[in-house]
Short mmCIF file of C-alpha atoms in Angstrom, two decimals:
data_model
loop_
_atom_site.label_atom_id
_atom_site.label_comp_id
_atom_site.label_asym_id
_atom_site.label_seq_id
_atom_site.Cartn_x
_atom_site.Cartn_y
_atom_site.Cartn_z
CA UNK Y 1 -12.37 -8.27 -0.49
CA UNK Y 2 -10.71 -6.59 -3.47
CA UNK Y 3 -12.70 -4.16 -5.58
CA UNK Y 4 -12.60 -2.32 -8.77
CA UNK Y 5 -11.48 1.21 -8.36
CA UNK Y 6 -14.08 3.91 -8.51
CA UNK Y 7 -12.58 6.09 -11.40
CA UNK Y 8 -15.05 8.95 -10.63
CA UNK Y 9 -13.06 11.83 -8.81
CA UNK Y 10 -15.96 14.20 -8.13
CA UNK Y 11 -16.93 14.67 -4.51
CA UNK Y 12 -20.12 16.53 -5.29
CA UNK Y 13 -23.52 15.20 -4.76
CA UNK Y 14 -26.85 15.78 -6.42
CA UNK Y 15 -27.72 19.34 -5.71
CA UNK Y 16 -24.18 20.45 -6.36
CA UNK Y 17 -23.41 19.95 -2.57
CA UNK Y 18 -20.06 18.64 -1.64
CA UNK Y 19 -20.18 15.19 0.11
CA UNK Y 20 -18.65 15.14 3.56
CA UNK Y 21 -15.20 13.55 3.70
CA UNK Y 22 -14.54 10.44 5.51
CA UNK Y 23 -12.28 10.37 8.41
CA UNK Y 24 -9.03 8.66 8.15
CA UNK Y 25 -6.64 7.24 10.61
CA UNK Y 26 -3.19 6.86 9.37
CA UNK Y 27 -1.18 3.91 10.96
CA UNK Y 28 2.30 4.90 11.62
CA UNK Y 29 4.44 8.02 12.06
CA UNK Y 30 7.50 7.16 10.14
CA UNK Y 31 9.06 9.41 7.39
CA UNK Y 32 6.61 7.81 4.93
CA UNK Y 33 3.58 9.01 6.82
CA UNK Y 34 3.63 12.59 5.52
CA UNK Y 35 3.87 11.33 1.97
CA UNK Y 36 0.81 9.18 2.48
CA UNK Y 37 -1.01 12.08 3.90
CA UNK Y 38 -0.06 14.28 0.89
CA UNK Y 39 -1.59 11.53 -1.50
CA UNK Y 40 -4.56 11.24 0.67
CA UNK Y 41 -5.13 15.05 0.47
CA UNK Y 42 -4.64 15.08 -3.22
CA UNK Y 43 -7.30 12.42 -3.70
CA UNK Y 44 -10.12 14.16 -1.79
CA UNK Y 45 -12.97 12.46 -0.08
CA UNK Y 46 -10.98 11.40 2.99
CA UNK Y 47 -9.88 13.78 5.81
CA UNK Y 48 -6.72 12.78 7.77
CA UNK Y 49 -7.63 13.47 11.27
CA UNK Y 50 -5.19 11.25 13.41
CA UNK Y 51 -1.97 9.30 13.29
CA UNK Y 52 -1.67 6.03 15.29
CA UNK Y 53 1.57 4.81 16.61
CA UNK Y 54 2.46 1.17 18.01
CA UNK Y 55 6.20 1.50 18.33
CA UNK Y 56 7.44 4.50 20.24
CA UNK Y 57 4.98 5.55 22.98
CA UNK Y 58 6.77 8.69 23.55
CA UNK Y 59 5.50 10.08 20.29
CA UNK Y 60 1.86 9.86 21.70
CA UNK Y 61 0.41 13.19 23.03
CA UNK Y 62 2.18 15.06 20.15
CA UNK Y 63 1.35 15.90 16.70
CA UNK Y 64 2.13 15.07 13.16
CA UNK Y 65 1.20 17.61 10.45
CA UNK Y 66 -0.83 19.23 13.15
CA UNK Y 67 -2.88 16.17 13.83
CA UNK Y 68 -2.76 14.32 17.16
CA UNK Y 69 -0.69 11.01 17.53
CA UNK Y 70 -2.41 8.27 19.68
CA UNK Y 71 -1.25 4.97 21.00
CA UNK Y 72 -2.76 1.89 19.01
CA UNK Y 73 -4.70 0.42 22.10
CA UNK Y 74 -6.21 3.88 22.66
CA UNK Y 75 -7.53 4.21 19.17
CA UNK Y 76 -10.02 1.40 19.53
CA UNK Y 77 -12.98 4.00 19.79
CA UNK Y 78 -11.92 5.58 16.40
CA UNK Y 79 -12.98 2.28 14.58
CA UNK Y 80 -16.47 3.32 14.67
CA UNK Y 81 -16.06 6.73 12.84
CA UNK Y 82 -12.52 6.33 10.92
CA UNK Y 83 -11.31 4.39 8.09
CA UNK Y 84 -7.58 3.22 8.32
CA UNK Y 85 -4.71 3.24 6.13
CA UNK Y 86 -1.13 1.94 7.01
CA UNK Y 87 1.76 4.21 6.12
CA UNK Y 88 4.56 1.67 6.81
CA UNK Y 89 6.66 1.09 3.68
CA UNK Y 90 8.07 -2.12 4.80
CA UNK Y 91 6.30 -5.47 4.60
CA UNK Y 92 6.33 -5.78 8.54
CA UNK Y 93 3.16 -3.65 8.50
CA UNK Y 94 1.15 -6.82 8.66
CA UNK Y 95 0.87 -7.21 12.46
CA UNK Y 96 -0.02 -3.49 12.74
CA UNK Y 97 -2.77 -3.86 10.33
CA UNK Y 98 -4.08 -6.97 12.03
CA UNK Y 99 -4.16 -5.44 15.24
CA UNK Y 100 -6.17 -2.55 13.89
CA UNK Y 101 -8.48 -4.85 12.10
CA UNK Y 102 -9.12 -6.72 15.29
CA UNK Y 103 -10.24 -3.41 16.82
CA UNK Y 104 -12.99 -3.15 14.10
CA UNK Y 105 -11.21 -0.75 11.73
CA UNK Y 106 -12.10 -0.89 7.94
CA UNK Y 107 -9.51 0.10 5.53
CA UNK Y 108 -9.49 2.84 2.74
CA UNK Y 109 -8.05 2.19 -0.78
CA UNK Y 110 -6.17 5.08 -1.77
CA UNK Y 111 -5.27 5.71 -5.57
CA UNK Y 112 -3.66 8.96 -6.52
CA UNK Y 113 -5.46 11.05 -9.24
CA UNK Y 114 -2.41 10.74 -11.59
CA UNK Y 115 -2.40 7.03 -11.29
CA UNK Y 116 -3.94 4.94 -14.12
CA UNK Y 117 -5.64 1.68 -13.07
CA UNK Y 118 -7.38 -0.37 -15.71
CA UNK Y 119 -11.10 -0.79 -15.26
CA UNK Y 120 -10.48 -4.42 -15.95
CA UNK Y 121 -8.16 -4.78 -12.80
CA UNK Y 122 -8.80 -4.74 -8.97
CA UNK Y 123 -7.17 -3.20 -6.11
CA UNK Y 124 -7.70 -4.79 -2.58
CA UNK Y 125 -8.82 -2.78 0.56
CA UNK Y 126 -6.06 -0.89 2.41
CA UNK Y 127 -3.79 -0.56 -0.70
CA UNK Y 128 -1.96 2.62 -1.64
CA UNK Y 129 -1.15 3.61 -5.04
CA UNK Y 130 1.05 6.73 -5.43
CA UNK Y 131 1.40 9.25 -8.14
CA UNK Y 132 2.12 7.92 -11.60
CA UNK Y 133 1.44 4.43 -10.94
CA UNK Y 134 0.23 2.47 -13.82
CA UNK Y 135 -1.82 -0.89 -13.56
CA UNK Y 136 -2.54 -2.69 -16.76
CA UNK Y 137 -5.63 -4.86 -17.66
CA UNK Y 138 -6.62 -8.08 -15.81
CA UNK Y 139 -4.32 -7.50 -12.93
CA UNK Y 140 -4.97 -8.26 -9.37
CA UNK Y 141 -3.40 -6.00 -6.62
CA UNK Y 142 -4.09 -7.57 -3.22
CA UNK Y 143 -4.87 -6.04 0.09
CA UNK Y 144 -2.49 -3.56 1.83
CA UNK Y 145 -0.12 -3.28 -1.02
CA UNK Y 146 1.97 -0.29 -1.27
CA UNK Y 147 2.77 0.86 -4.88
CA UNK Y 148 5.20 3.86 -4.58
CA UNK Y 149 5.84 6.83 -7.05
CA UNK Y 150 5.96 5.69 -10.78
CA UNK Y 151 5.53 1.92 -10.28
CA UNK Y 152 4.53 0.03 -13.46
CA UNK Y 153 2.46 -3.12 -13.18
CA UNK Y 154 1.70 -5.24 -16.48
CA UNK Y 155 -1.23 -7.08 -17.68
CA UNK Y 156 -2.43 -10.32 -16.07
CA UNK Y 157 -0.30 -9.94 -13.10
CA UNK Y 158 -1.13 -11.01 -9.55
CA UNK Y 159 0.45 -8.89 -6.68
CA UNK Y 160 -0.14 -10.43 -3.29
CA UNK Y 161 -1.29 -9.05 0.00
CA UNK Y 162 1.43 -6.80 1.87
CA UNK Y 163 3.58 -6.47 -1.14
CA UNK Y 164 5.70 -3.11 -1.21
CA UNK Y 165 6.66 -2.03 -4.84
CA UNK Y 166 9.30 0.79 -4.21
CA UNK Y 167 9.51 3.76 -6.55
CA UNK Y 168 10.17 3.10 -10.15
CA UNK Y 169 9.80 -0.62 -10.02
CA UNK Y 170 8.61 -2.21 -13.20
CA UNK Y 171 6.73 -5.58 -13.00
CA UNK Y 172 6.09 -6.97 -16.44
CA UNK Y 173 2.94 -8.91 -17.58
CA UNK Y 174 1.80 -12.34 -16.36
CA UNK Y 175 3.95 -12.21 -13.20
CA UNK Y 176 3.00 -13.44 -9.77
CA UNK Y 177 4.39 -11.88 -6.72
CA UNK Y 178 3.76 -13.64 -3.48
CA UNK Y 179 2.36 -12.08 -0.33
CA UNK Y 180 4.95 -9.91 1.82
CA UNK Y 181 7.56 -9.53 -0.77
CA UNK Y 182 9.60 -6.35 -1.04
CA UNK Y 183 10.52 -5.12 -4.57
CA UNK Y 184 13.25 -2.28 -4.50
CA UNK Y 185 13.69 0.91 -6.24
CA UNK Y 186 13.96 0.56 -9.87
CA UNK Y 187 13.96 -3.18 -9.92
CA UNK Y 188 12.58 -4.94 -13.01
CA UNK Y 189 10.57 -8.16 -13.07
CA UNK Y 190 10.46 -9.76 -16.54
CA UNK Y 191 7.18 -11.29 -17.89
CA UNK Y 192 5.78 -14.53 -16.61
CA UNK Y 193 8.19 -14.81 -13.58
CA UNK Y 194 6.96 -16.07 -10.32
CA UNK Y 195 8.35 -14.40 -7.18
CA UNK Y 196 7.70 -16.42 -3.82
CA UNK Y 197 6.32 -15.00 -0.50
CA UNK Y 198 8.40 -13.01 1.82
CA UNK Y 199 11.18 -12.42 -0.84
CA UNK Y 200 13.29 -9.20 -1.36
CA UNK Y 201 14.28 -8.07 -4.79
CA UNK Y 202 17.04 -5.59 -4.27
CA UNK Y 203 17.14 -1.98 -5.76
CA UNK Y 204 17.99 -1.97 -9.48
CA UNK Y 205 17.73 -5.98 -9.81
CA UNK Y 206 16.60 -7.52 -13.05
CA UNK Y 207 14.75 -10.66 -12.25
CA UNK Y 208 14.93 -12.96 -15.28
CA UNK Y 209 13.84 -16.28 -13.55
CA UNK Y 210 11.61 -17.45 -10.88
CA UNK Y 211 12.41 -16.45 -7.10
CA UNK Y 212 11.81 -18.78 -4.18
CA UNK Y 213 9.99 -17.84 -1.07
CA UNK Y 214 11.95 -15.84 1.60
CA UNK Y 215 15.09 -15.11 -0.26
CA UNK Y 216 17.04 -12.00 -1.23
CA UNK Y 217 17.91 -11.48 -4.85
CA UNK Y 218 20.18 -8.67 -6.29
CA UNK Y 219 22.19 -7.89 -9.39
CA UNK Y 220 21.73 -8.04 -13.19
CA UNK Y 221 20.50 -10.79 -13.60
CA UNK Y 222 19.29 -11.15 -10.25
CA UNK Y 223 20.81 -13.84 -8.15
CA UNK Y 224 20.09 -15.22 -4.67
CA UNK Y 225 22.48 -13.82 -2.15
CA UNK Y 226 20.92 -14.92 1.10
CA UNK Y 227 17.92 -16.85 2.77
CA UNK Y 228 15.56 -14.76 4.88
CA UNK Y 229 13.69 -15.43 8.16
CA UNK Y 230 9.89 -15.41 8.08
CA UNK Y 231 8.52 -11.99 9.08
CA UNK Y 232 9.50 -9.99 6.11
CA UNK Y 233 11.47 -6.93 5.65
#
């Protein structure tokens, strides 16, 4: 269930004692994982204690940022003590997240202290909003959304589950972006546009009209260049 973001940043409880930080398992060990860990550390309230891998078993038994890497199936006991957050920047993170959820993991919502989210907007569980993100009023950010550095999302916009908004993407007001869509770096989506599910908007594209499900668009103005299979980028 999506929730309004708690804008209080203090980690101190009555009596001026610091609240214990919740333990966090980061799903994934890709190049984006350390960046996610950085943002988590900036936020406070969560402690990254383990990374979970589901692709390259050879990584397990090693460490990342000094924390152990464990195989997904071996991480099940952690569900009782850890929240989870996926660090895959591609929309193919859905299966990883669903597998963790089936083990009983609940998901953290992470919003960098420099991000600004309207108190009239909501952000779903498992979503990650990096530094400099701005979410305007009456906007719905779904579950497990990645909004990378400097993303702008206008008012009265709906961003579906598992959407990736790459650095510098600018989504105007009244837009709907379907689940599992990937919006590339610096792309612009003009107001009142509907972008379908599983679509890809190329870096630097300017979207001036509706985009169907599962197509890739690029250019200025953006045009369909190919159809895409189900499963996302």
